[in-house]
Amino acid sequence: MHLRAIKLRGFKSFPDPVEVRLEPGVAVVVGPNGSGKSNVADAIVWAAGSLAPSELRAEKPDDVLFAGGGGRAAEDFCEVELLFDNADGDGPLPYSELSVARRLHRGGEGQYLLNRTSVRRIDLVELLADLGLGGGMHSIIGQGRVEEILASKADQRRELLEEAAG
Ligand code: ATP
C-alpha cells in the first residue's frame, strides 16, 4: 500500500486545487525557501487528523485556511485528501483505493471522510495508525528534528528506528 496522491484546496499556500502525484519509492519536493514544501507535509499531518498546533505550524484551527495574498482573497474552506493505492490488498480495508479526507469551513468544526463517507475523527485516526501513519509513529519527521536525530546518541537513534519500524 502506498500514498498515491495528495489533493489540496484552500490549504495554507494552496488556494487553487492541486494534486501532488507520488510514485512508489522515494519522492522529493524541491523548491526555493518559503515556496510551500513544508506546507505539503503539514497537509498530510492535518488530513491524518492532527489537532496539535506545533505539528501543524498553526496557532488556531482556522490558520490552515489560505489567508489571502498575491492579490487573492482568503479562502473560507479547505480540503486535503490523501489517496492510498491498495491494489495489492494489503491495507486494512477491502478497497483498491483508500481515500482519507479532512475539510474545514472557517469558524466551523471540520469534517473527516473515509472513501467520501463522513466518519468520526477517532475512526480515521485509528485506521491510519494501522497503516503506520499517526502521531508519535515517526512516519513524519519535521525539518528541525532531522538534525536532532543525527545528533542523538546511538541508543536513542536505535529506539526511534525501532519504533518507526513498528
Ligand atoms: P523552507 O524551505 O524555508 O522551509 P518551505 O518551502 O518549506 O520553506 P513553507 O514553510 O511550506 O515553505 O511555506 C511557507 C509559505 O507558506 C510562506 O510564504 C507563508 O506565507 C505561506 N503560508 C503559510 N500558511 C499560510 C496560510 N494560511 N495562507 C497563506 N499562505 C500561507
mmCIF file of C-alpha atoms and ligand atoms in Angstrom:
data_model
loop_
_atom_site.group_PDB
_atom_site.id
_atom_site.type_symbol
_atom_site.label_atom_id
_atom_site.label_comp_id
_atom_site.label_asym_id
_atom_site.label_seq_id
_atom_site.Cartn_x
_atom_site.Cartn_y
_atom_site.Cartn_z
ATOM 1 C CA MET A 1 0.000 0.000 0.000
ATOM 2 C CA HIS A 2 1.382 3.433 -0.813
ATOM 3 C CA LEU A 3 0.358 7.088 -0.786
ATOM 4 C CA ARG A 4 -0.511 7.770 -4.444
ATOM 5 C CA ALA A 5 -1.690 11.365 -4.313
ATOM 6 C CA ILE A 6 -2.256 14.359 -2.079
ATOM 7 C CA LYS A 7 -5.048 16.677 -3.179
ATOM 8 C CA LEU A 8 -5.141 20.144 -1.637
ATOM 9 C CA ARG A 9 -7.528 23.046 -1.972
ATOM 10 C CA GLY A 10 -7.617 26.203 0.112
ATOM 11 C CA PHE A 11 -4.962 24.814 2.451
ATOM 12 C CA LYS A 12 -2.205 27.233 3.572
ATOM 13 C CA SER A 13 -0.359 28.470 0.445
ATOM 14 C CA PHE A 14 -2.518 26.410 -1.977
ATOM 15 C CA PRO A 15 -5.724 28.377 -2.733
ATOM 16 C CA ASP A 16 -6.293 26.515 -6.032
ATOM 17 C CA PRO A 17 -6.914 22.781 -6.254
ATOM 18 C CA VAL A 18 -3.563 20.968 -6.566
ATOM 19 C CA GLU A 19 -2.873 17.282 -6.942
ATOM 20 C CA VAL A 20 0.569 16.027 -5.942
ATOM 21 C CA ARG A 21 1.059 12.584 -7.506
ATOM 22 C CA LEU A 22 3.516 10.191 -5.903
ATOM 23 C CA GLU A 23 5.035 7.014 -7.323
ATOM 24 C CA PRO A 24 6.066 4.078 -5.125
ATOM 25 C CA GLY A 25 9.528 4.687 -3.714
ATOM 26 C CA VAL A 26 11.117 7.973 -2.867
ATOM 27 C CA ALA A 27 9.549 11.310 -3.821
ATOM 28 C CA VAL A 28 11.396 14.572 -3.425
ATOM 29 C CA VAL A 29 9.764 18.002 -3.276
ATOM 30 C CA VAL A 30 12.132 20.714 -4.450
ATOM 31 C CA GLY A 31 11.631 24.467 -4.308
ATOM 32 C CA PRO A 32 13.049 27.745 -3.015
ATOM 33 C CA ASN A 33 12.760 28.770 0.635
ATOM 34 C CA GLY A 34 9.215 29.595 1.605
ATOM 35 C CA SER A 35 7.683 28.126 -1.544
ATOM 36 C CA GLY A 36 5.422 25.793 0.428
ATOM 37 C CA LYS A 37 7.322 22.486 0.609
ATOM 38 C CA SER A 38 6.639 22.030 4.316
ATOM 39 C CA ASN A 39 3.004 23.019 3.761
ATOM 40 C CA VAL A 40 2.646 19.791 1.744
ATOM 41 C CA ALA A 41 3.896 17.786 4.736
ATOM 42 C CA ASP A 42 1.620 19.850 7.020
ATOM 43 C CA ALA A 43 -1.287 18.892 4.749
ATOM 44 C CA ILE A 44 -0.598 15.182 5.283
ATOM 45 C CA VAL A 45 -0.362 15.657 9.056
ATOM 46 C CA TRP A 46 -3.576 17.711 9.081
ATOM 47 C CA ALA A 47 -5.548 15.274 6.907
ATOM 48 C CA ALA A 48 -4.384 12.469 9.194
ATOM 49 C CA GLY A 49 -6.338 14.143 11.996
ATOM 50 C CA SER A 50 -3.734 16.164 13.876
ATOM 51 C CA LEU A 51 -5.075 18.829 16.225
ATOM 52 C CA ALA A 52 -1.644 19.896 17.507
ATOM 53 C CA PRO A 53 -0.648 23.494 16.678
ATOM 54 C CA SER A 54 3.030 22.527 16.974
ATOM 55 C CA GLU A 55 2.680 19.760 14.358
ATOM 56 C CA LEU A 56 0.669 21.950 12.021
ATOM 57 C CA ARG A 57 2.562 25.227 12.437
ATOM 58 C CA ALA A 58 -0.828 26.856 13.014
ATOM 59 C CA GLU A 59 -1.864 28.523 16.268
ATOM 60 C CA LYS A 60 -5.612 28.331 15.690
ATOM 61 C CA PRO A 61 -7.573 25.715 13.693
ATOM 62 C CA ASP A 62 -8.548 28.311 11.053
ATOM 63 C CA ASP A 63 -4.879 29.207 10.440
ATOM 64 C CA VAL A 64 -4.603 26.326 7.959
ATOM 65 C CA LEU A 65 -7.028 28.123 5.637
ATOM 66 C CA PHE A 66 -5.405 30.164 2.838
ATOM 67 C CA ALA A 67 -5.101 33.573 4.482
ATOM 68 C CA GLY A 68 -5.016 35.596 1.249
ATOM 69 C CA GLY A 69 -2.100 37.148 -0.588
ATOM 70 C CA GLY A 70 -0.736 37.754 -4.076
ATOM 71 C CA GLY A 71 -3.898 39.680 -4.919
ATOM 72 C CA ARG A 72 -6.161 36.811 -3.856
ATOM 73 C CA ALA A 73 -8.755 36.909 -1.145
ATOM 74 C CA ALA A 74 -8.634 34.488 1.768
ATOM 75 C CA GLU A 75 -10.411 31.147 1.428
ATOM 76 C CA ASP A 76 -13.219 30.128 3.786
ATOM 77 C CA PHE A 77 -12.991 26.431 3.002
ATOM 78 C CA CYS A 78 -10.165 23.964 2.709
ATOM 79 C CA GLU A 79 -9.855 20.283 1.990
ATOM 80 C CA VAL A 80 -6.952 17.840 1.910
ATOM 81 C CA GLU A 81 -7.418 14.342 0.542
ATOM 82 C CA LEU A 82 -4.876 11.530 0.820
ATOM 83 C CA LEU A 83 -5.275 8.766 -1.759
ATOM 84 C CA PHE A 84 -3.712 5.431 -0.874
ATOM 85 C CA ASP A 85 -3.206 2.786 -3.547
ATOM 86 C CA ASN A 86 -4.259 -0.543 -2.114
ATOM 87 C CA ALA A 87 -4.203 -2.577 -5.347
ATOM 88 C CA ASP A 88 -2.034 -5.146 -3.527
ATOM 89 C CA GLY A 89 -4.845 -5.590 -0.994
ATOM 90 C CA ASP A 90 -2.502 -5.496 1.991
ATOM 91 C CA GLY A 91 -4.221 -2.470 3.557
ATOM 92 C CA PRO A 92 -6.756 -2.658 6.416
ATOM 93 C CA LEU A 93 -9.847 -2.247 4.192
ATOM 94 C CA PRO A 94 -11.028 -4.260 1.171
ATOM 95 C CA TYR A 95 -10.801 -1.381 -1.326
ATOM 96 C CA SER A 96 -8.285 -0.982 -4.157
ATOM 97 C CA GLU A 97 -8.068 2.710 -3.298
ATOM 98 C CA LEU A 98 -8.472 4.322 0.076
ATOM 99 C CA SER A 99 -9.366 7.996 0.342
ATOM 100 C CA VAL A 100 -8.889 9.862 3.594
ATOM 101 C CA ALA A 101 -10.008 13.480 3.653
ATOM 102 C CA ARG A 102 -10.460 16.356 6.050
ATOM 103 C CA ARG A 103 -12.456 19.518 5.418
ATOM 104 C CA LEU A 104 -12.791 22.765 7.274
ATOM 105 C CA HIS A 105 -15.104 25.753 6.908
ATOM 106 C CA ARG A 106 -13.900 28.962 8.569
ATOM 107 C CA GLY A 107 -15.245 29.045 12.114
ATOM 108 C CA GLY A 108 -16.606 25.517 11.748
ATOM 109 C CA GLU A 109 -15.840 22.191 13.382
ATOM 110 C CA GLY A 110 -14.411 20.341 10.429
ATOM 111 C CA GLN A 111 -15.287 17.035 8.858
ATOM 112 C CA TYR A 112 -13.465 13.766 8.249
ATOM 113 C CA LEU A 113 -14.201 11.459 5.337
ATOM 114 C CA LEU A 114 -13.248 7.907 4.537
ATOM 115 C CA ASN A 115 -13.852 6.962 0.907
ATOM 116 C CA ARG A 116 -16.127 10.040 0.726
ATOM 117 C CA THR A 117 -18.261 8.950 3.672
ATOM 118 C CA SER A 118 -18.319 11.096 6.780
ATOM 119 C CA VAL A 119 -16.660 9.407 9.772
ATOM 120 C CA ARG A 120 -15.613 10.350 13.298
ATOM 121 C CA ARG A 121 -12.084 11.641 13.741
ATOM 122 C CA ILE A 122 -11.226 8.712 16.013
ATOM 123 C CA ASP A 123 -12.175 6.181 13.285
ATOM 124 C CA LEU A 124 -9.892 7.869 10.794
ATOM 125 C CA VAL A 125 -7.029 8.198 13.282
ATOM 126 C CA GLU A 126 -7.271 4.516 14.245
ATOM 127 C CA LEU A 127 -7.342 3.389 10.630
ATOM 128 C CA LEU A 128 -4.263 5.458 9.834
ATOM 129 C CA ALA A 129 -2.488 4.087 12.906
ATOM 130 C CA ASP A 130 -2.976 0.621 11.352
ATOM 131 C CA LEU A 131 -1.220 1.975 8.263
ATOM 132 C CA GLY A 132 1.635 3.327 10.356
ATOM 133 C CA LEU A 133 0.648 6.964 9.879
ATOM 134 C CA GLY A 134 -0.091 8.851 13.037
ATOM 135 C CA GLY A 135 1.063 10.896 15.980
ATOM 136 C CA GLY A 136 4.179 9.564 17.682
ATOM 137 C CA MET A 137 4.815 6.959 14.976
ATOM 138 C CA HIS A 138 7.685 8.882 13.387
ATOM 139 C CA SER A 139 6.120 8.494 9.968
ATOM 140 C CA ILE A 140 6.640 12.224 9.505
ATOM 141 C CA ILE A 141 9.821 13.847 10.753
ATOM 142 C CA GLY A 142 9.913 17.641 10.619
ATOM 143 C CA GLN A 143 12.833 19.655 9.327
ATOM 144 C CA GLY A 144 14.168 20.668 12.758
ATOM 145 C CA ARG A 145 14.078 17.093 14.044
ATOM 146 C CA VAL A 146 16.432 15.676 11.406
ATOM 147 C CA GLU A 147 19.377 17.457 12.981
ATOM 148 C CA GLU A 148 18.217 16.403 16.446
ATOM 149 C CA ILE A 149 18.097 12.753 15.344
ATOM 150 C CA LEU A 150 21.502 12.894 13.655
ATOM 151 C CA ALA A 151 22.979 14.435 16.805
ATOM 152 C CA SER A 152 21.317 11.951 19.165
ATOM 153 C CA LYS A 153 23.099 9.085 20.904
ATOM 154 C CA ALA A 154 23.200 5.694 19.176
ATOM 155 C CA ASP A 155 20.765 4.054 21.610
ATOM 156 C CA GLN A 156 18.253 6.923 21.236
ATOM 157 C CA ARG A 157 18.517 6.669 17.465
ATOM 158 C CA ARG A 158 18.014 2.927 17.644
ATOM 159 C CA GLU A 159 14.889 3.413 19.789
ATOM 160 C CA LEU A 160 13.466 5.793 17.196
ATOM 161 C CA LEU A 161 14.224 3.466 14.284
ATOM 162 C CA GLU A 162 12.692 0.506 16.097
ATOM 163 C CA GLU A 163 9.552 2.488 16.880
ATOM 164 C CA ALA A 164 9.297 3.729 13.295
ATOM 165 C CA ALA A 165 9.685 0.156 12.020
ATOM 166 C CA GLY A 166 6.902 -0.994 14.323
HETATM 167 P P1 ATP B 1 11.692 26.478 3.751
HETATM 168 O O1 ATP B 1 12.480 25.895 2.656
HETATM 169 O O2 ATP B 1 12.135 27.852 4.148
HETATM 170 O O3 ATP B 1 11.459 25.579 4.922
HETATM 171 P P2 ATP B 1 9.132 25.819 2.553
HETATM 172 O O4 ATP B 1 9.252 25.694 1.065
HETATM 173 O O5 ATP B 1 9.029 24.564 3.341
HETATM 174 O O6 ATP B 1 10.228 26.772 3.140
HETATM 175 P P3 ATP B 1 6.674 26.509 3.787
HETATM 176 O O7 ATP B 1 7.130 26.740 5.167
HETATM 177 O O8 ATP B 1 5.941 25.257 3.462
HETATM 178 O O9 ATP B 1 7.857 26.724 2.791
HETATM 179 O O10 ATP B 1 5.711 27.687 3.301
HETATM 180 C C1 ATP B 1 5.810 28.953 3.803
HETATM 181 C C2 ATP B 1 4.925 29.834 2.969
HETATM 182 O O11 ATP B 1 3.567 29.451 3.136
HETATM 183 C C3 ATP B 1 5.057 31.260 3.407
HETATM 184 O O12 ATP B 1 5.175 32.056 2.240
HETATM 185 C C4 ATP B 1 3.753 31.551 4.103
HETATM 186 O O13 ATP B 1 3.333 32.869 3.947
HETATM 187 C C5 ATP B 1 2.808 30.612 3.386
HETATM 188 N N1 ATP B 1 1.661 30.276 4.220
HETATM 189 C C6 ATP B 1 1.654 29.536 5.344
HETATM 190 N N2 ATP B 1 0.409 29.470 5.869
HETATM 191 C C7 ATP B 1 -0.387 30.165 5.020
HETATM 192 C C8 ATP B 1 -1.771 30.486 5.005
HETATM 193 N N3 ATP B 1 -2.604 30.070 5.947
HETATM 194 N N4 ATP B 1 -2.222 31.234 3.983
HETATM 195 C C9 ATP B 1 -1.400 31.673 3.007
HETATM 196 N N5 ATP B 1 -0.094 31.410 2.969
HETATM 197 C C10 ATP B 1 0.414 30.671 3.955
#
